[in-house]
JSON list of C-alpha atoms in Angstrom, two decimals:
[
{"chain": "O", "resi": 11, "resn": "LEU", "atom": "CA", "xyz": [10.78, 4.22, -3.09]},
{"chain": "O", "resi": 12, "resn": "THR", "atom": "CA", "xyz": [14.15, 3.21, -1.71]},
{"chain": "O", "resi": 13, "resn": "ASP", "atom": "CA", "xyz": [15.70, -0.06, -0.61]},
{"chain": "O", "resi": 14, "resn": "LYS", "atom": "CA", "xyz": [14.64, 0.80, 2.97]},
{"chain": "O", "resi": 15, "resn": "GLY", "atom": "CA", "xyz": [11.06, 1.90, 2.36]},
{"chain": "O", "resi": 16, "resn": "LEU", "atom": "CA", "xyz": [8.92, 4.77, 1.15]},
{"chain": "O", "resi": 17, "resn": "GLU", "atom": "CA", "xyz": [10.40, 8.21, 1.61]},
{"chain": "O", "resi": 18, "resn": "ILE", "atom": "CA", "xyz": [8.20, 11.27, 1.35]},
{"chain": "O", "resi": 19, "resn": "VAL", "atom": "CA", "xyz": [10.92, 13.85, 0.88]},
{"chain": "O", "resi": 20, "resn": "GLY", "atom": "CA", "xyz": [11.03, 16.41, 3.65]},
{"chain": "O", "resi": 21, "resn": "ARG", "atom": "CA", "xyz": [8.24, 14.71, 5.60]},
{"chain": "O", "resi": 22, "resn": "LYS", "atom": "CA", "xyz": [8.47, 11.06, 6.62]},
{"chain": "O", "resi": 23, "resn": "THR", "atom": "CA", "xyz": [10.04, 7.72, 5.81]},
{"chain": "O", "resi": 24, "resn": "TYR", "atom": "CA", "xyz": [8.02, 4.52, 6.20]},
{"chain": "O", "resi": 25, "resn": "THR", "atom": "CA", "xyz": [10.24, 1.44, 6.43]},
{"chain": "O", "resi": 26, "resn": "TYR", "atom": "CA", "xyz": [9.22, -1.86, 4.90]},
{"chain": "O", "resi": 27, "resn": "ALA", "atom": "CA", "xyz": [9.29, -3.31, 8.42]},
{"chain": "O", "resi": 28, "resn": "GLU", "atom": "CA", "xyz": [6.36, -1.00, 9.33]},
{"chain": "O", "resi": 29, "resn": "LEU", "atom": "CA", "xyz": [4.36, -1.99, 6.25]},
{"chain": "O", "resi": 30, "resn": "ALA", "atom": "CA", "xyz": [2.37, -5.18, 5.79]},
{"chain": "O", "resi": 31, "resn": "ALA", "atom": "CA", "xyz": [1.07, -5.01, 2.22]},
{"chain": "O", "resi": 32, "resn": "PHE", "atom": "CA", "xyz": [0.20, -2.80, -0.70]},
{"chain": "O", "resi": 33, "resn": "SER", "atom": "CA", "xyz": [-2.45, -2.50, -3.38]},
{"chain": "O", "resi": 34, "resn": "ILE", "atom": "CA", "xyz": [-2.80, -0.45, -6.53]},
{"chain": "O", "resi": 35, "resn": "ASN", "atom": "CA", "xyz": [-6.18, 0.79, -7.71]},
{"chain": "O", "resi": 36, "resn": "GLU", "atom": "CA", "xyz": [-6.16, 1.83, -11.36]},
{"chain": "O", "resi": 37, "resn": "HIS", "atom": "CA", "xyz": [-9.72, 3.12, -11.33]},
{"chain": "O", "resi": 38, "resn": "THR", "atom": "CA", "xyz": [-9.01, 6.57, -9.98]},
{"chain": "O", "resi": 39, "resn": "GLN", "atom": "CA", "xyz": [-8.08, 9.78, -11.78]},
{"chain": "O", "resi": 40, "resn": "GLU", "atom": "CA", "xyz": [-7.12, 9.72, -15.44]},
{"chain": "O", "resi": 41, "resn": "ASN", "atom": "CA", "xyz": [-3.35, 10.05, -15.00]},
{"chain": "O", "resi": 42, "resn": "LEU", "atom": "CA", "xyz": [-2.99, 8.59, -11.52]},
{"chain": "O", "resi": 43, "resn": "VAL", "atom": "CA", "xyz": [-3.28, 5.27, -9.74]},
{"chain": "O", "resi": 44, "resn": "GLU", "atom": "CA", "xyz": [-4.00, 5.00, -6.03]},
{"chain": "O", "resi": 45, "resn": "LEU", "atom": "CA", "xyz": [-1.22, 3.29, -4.12]},
{"chain": "O", "resi": 46, "resn": "LYS", "atom": "CA", "xyz": [-2.47, 2.04, -0.76]},
{"chain": "O", "resi": 47, "resn": "LEU", "atom": "CA", "xyz": [0.06, 0.94, 1.85]},
{"chain": "O", "resi": 48, "resn": "ARG", "atom": "CA", "xyz": [-1.17, -1.07, 4.81]},
{"chain": "O", "resi": 49, "resn": "PHE", "atom": "CA", "xyz": [0.64, -1.14, 8.13]},
{"chain": "O", "resi": 50, "resn": "HIS", "atom": "CA", "xyz": [1.26, -4.09, 10.45]},
{"chain": "O", "resi": 51, "resn": "ARG", "atom": "CA", "xyz": [-0.63, -2.22, 13.15]},
{"chain": "O", "resi": 52, "resn": "LYS", "atom": "CA", "xyz": [-4.21, -3.09, 12.17]},
{"chain": "O", "resi": 53, "resn": "LEU", "atom": "CA", "xyz": [-5.85, -0.04, 13.71]},
{"chain": "O", "resi": 54, "resn": "ARG", "atom": "CA", "xyz": [-3.62, 2.36, 11.81]},
{"chain": "O", "resi": 55, "resn": "PRO", "atom": "CA", "xyz": [-5.34, 3.59, 8.64]},
{"chain": "O", "resi": 56, "resn": "ALA", "atom": "CA", "xyz": [-3.79, 2.76, 5.29]},
{"chain": "O", "resi": 57, "resn": "LEU", "atom": "CA", "xyz": [-1.63, 5.37, 3.61]},
{"chain": "O", "resi": 58, "resn": "LYS", "atom": "CA", "xyz": [-3.05, 6.37, 0.22]},
{"chain": "O", "resi": 59, "resn": "ILE", "atom": "CA", "xyz": [-0.83, 8.05, -2.35]},
{"chain": "O", "resi": 60, "resn": "GLY", "atom": "CA", "xyz": [-1.52, 9.15, -5.89]},
{"chain": "O", "resi": 61, "resn": "ALA", "atom": "CA", "xyz": [1.15, 7.87, -8.28]},
{"chain": "O", "resi": 62, "resn": "PRO", "atom": "CA", "xyz": [1.65, 8.46, -12.01]},
{"chain": "O", "resi": 63, "resn": "LYS", "atom": "CA", "xyz": [-0.20, 5.82, -14.01]},
{"chain": "O", "resi": 64, "resn": "ASP", "atom": "CA", "xyz": [2.74, 5.39, -16.40]},
{"chain": "O", "resi": 65, "resn": "GLN", "atom": "CA", "xyz": [4.95, 4.30, -13.45]},
{"chain": "O", "resi": 66, "resn": "LYS", "atom": "CA", "xyz": [2.49, 1.69, -12.12]},
{"chain": "O", "resi": 67, "resn": "ASP", "atom": "CA", "xyz": [4.45, -1.35, -13.35]},
{"chain": "O", "resi": 68, "resn": "ASP", "atom": "CA", "xyz": [7.75, -0.07, -11.93]},
{"chain": "O", "resi": 69, "resn": "ILE", "atom": "CA", "xyz": [6.13, 0.72, -8.56]},
{"chain": "O", "resi": 70, "resn": "GLU", "atom": "CA", "xyz": [4.44, -2.68, -8.43]},
{"chain": "O", "resi": 71, "resn": "LYS", "atom": "CA", "xyz": [7.69, -4.49, -9.28]},
{"chain": "O", "resi": 72, "resn": "ALA", "atom": "CA", "xyz": [9.71, -2.55, -6.68]},
{"chain": "O", "resi": 73, "resn": "LEU", "atom": "CA", "xyz": [7.19, -3.00, -3.86]},
{"chain": "O", "resi": 74, "resn": "SER", "atom": "CA", "xyz": [6.70, -6.70, -4.64]},
{"chain": "O", "resi": 75, "resn": "LEU", "atom": "CA", "xyz": [10.32, -7.31, -3.62]},
{"chain": "O", "resi": 76, "resn": "PHE", "atom": "CA", "xyz": [9.46, -6.32, -0.04]},
{"chain": "O", "resi": 77, "resn": "LEU", "atom": "CA", "xyz": [5.68, -6.47, 0.47]},
{"chain": "O", "resi": 78, "resn": "GLU", "atom": "CA", "xyz": [2.71, -8.67, -0.34]},
{"chain": "O", "resi": 79, "resn": "GLN", "atom": "CA", "xyz": [0.35, -7.27, -2.97]},
{"chain": "O", "resi": 80, "resn": "VAL", "atom": "CA", "xyz": [-3.31, -7.55, -1.97]},
{"chain": "O", "resi": 81, "resn": "ASP", "atom": "CA", "xyz": [-6.60, -6.91, -3.73]},
{"chain": "O", "resi": 82, "resn": "PRO", "atom": "CA", "xyz": [-7.46, -3.19, -3.62]},
{"chain": "O", "resi": 83, "resn": "GLY", "atom": "CA", "xyz": [-11.04, -4.12, -2.77]},
{"chain": "O", "resi": 84, "resn": "ASP", "atom": "CA", "xyz": [-10.14, -5.60, 0.60]},
{"chain": "O", "resi": 85, "resn": "SER", "atom": "CA", "xyz": [-11.06, -3.23, 3.39]},
{"chain": "O", "resi": 86, "resn": "PHE", "atom": "CA", "xyz": [-10.18, -3.16, 7.07]},
{"chain": "O", "resi": 87, "resn": "LEU", "atom": "CA", "xyz": [-13.45, -4.97, 7.78]},
{"chain": "O", "resi": 88, "resn": "ASP", "atom": "CA", "xyz": [-12.54, -7.68, 5.27]},
{"chain": "O", "resi": 89, "resn": "ASP", "atom": "CA", "xyz": [-9.20, -8.12, 7.01]},
{"chain": "O", "resi": 90, "resn": "LEU", "atom": "CA", "xyz": [-10.94, -8.23, 10.40]},
{"chain": "O", "resi": 91, "resn": "GLU", "atom": "CA", "xyz": [-13.30, -10.96, 9.19]},
{"chain": "O", "resi": 92, "resn": "LYS", "atom": "CA", "xyz": [-10.35, -13.01, 7.90]},
{"chain": "O", "resi": 93, "resn": "PHE", "atom": "CA", "xyz": [-8.53, -12.54, 11.20]},
{"chain": "O", "resi": 94, "resn": "ALA", "atom": "CA", "xyz": [-11.58, -13.59, 13.23]},
{"chain": "O", "resi": 95, "resn": "ARG", "atom": "CA", "xyz": [-12.30, -16.42, 10.73]},
{"chain": "O", "resi": 96, "resn": "PHE", "atom": "CA", "xyz": [-15.93, -15.54, 10.01]}
]
């Protein structure tokens, strides 16, 4: 994580302007949490990244400066229902 966004070294940088929200799911592998980054473009699938569980609080604090944290249980369909006001 940088002050501009998420950099996957040697691959891609996702700016905070491209991202809408994030969630952290602790109920994954023993030593990892699942970091899910959602994009402003609704039809683009979320980016899921495994992150060390012992860095969860630091990741959450850093991302909260730039992005809204959402419930990890919310799916695309949940977001669609909220958008359509069902």
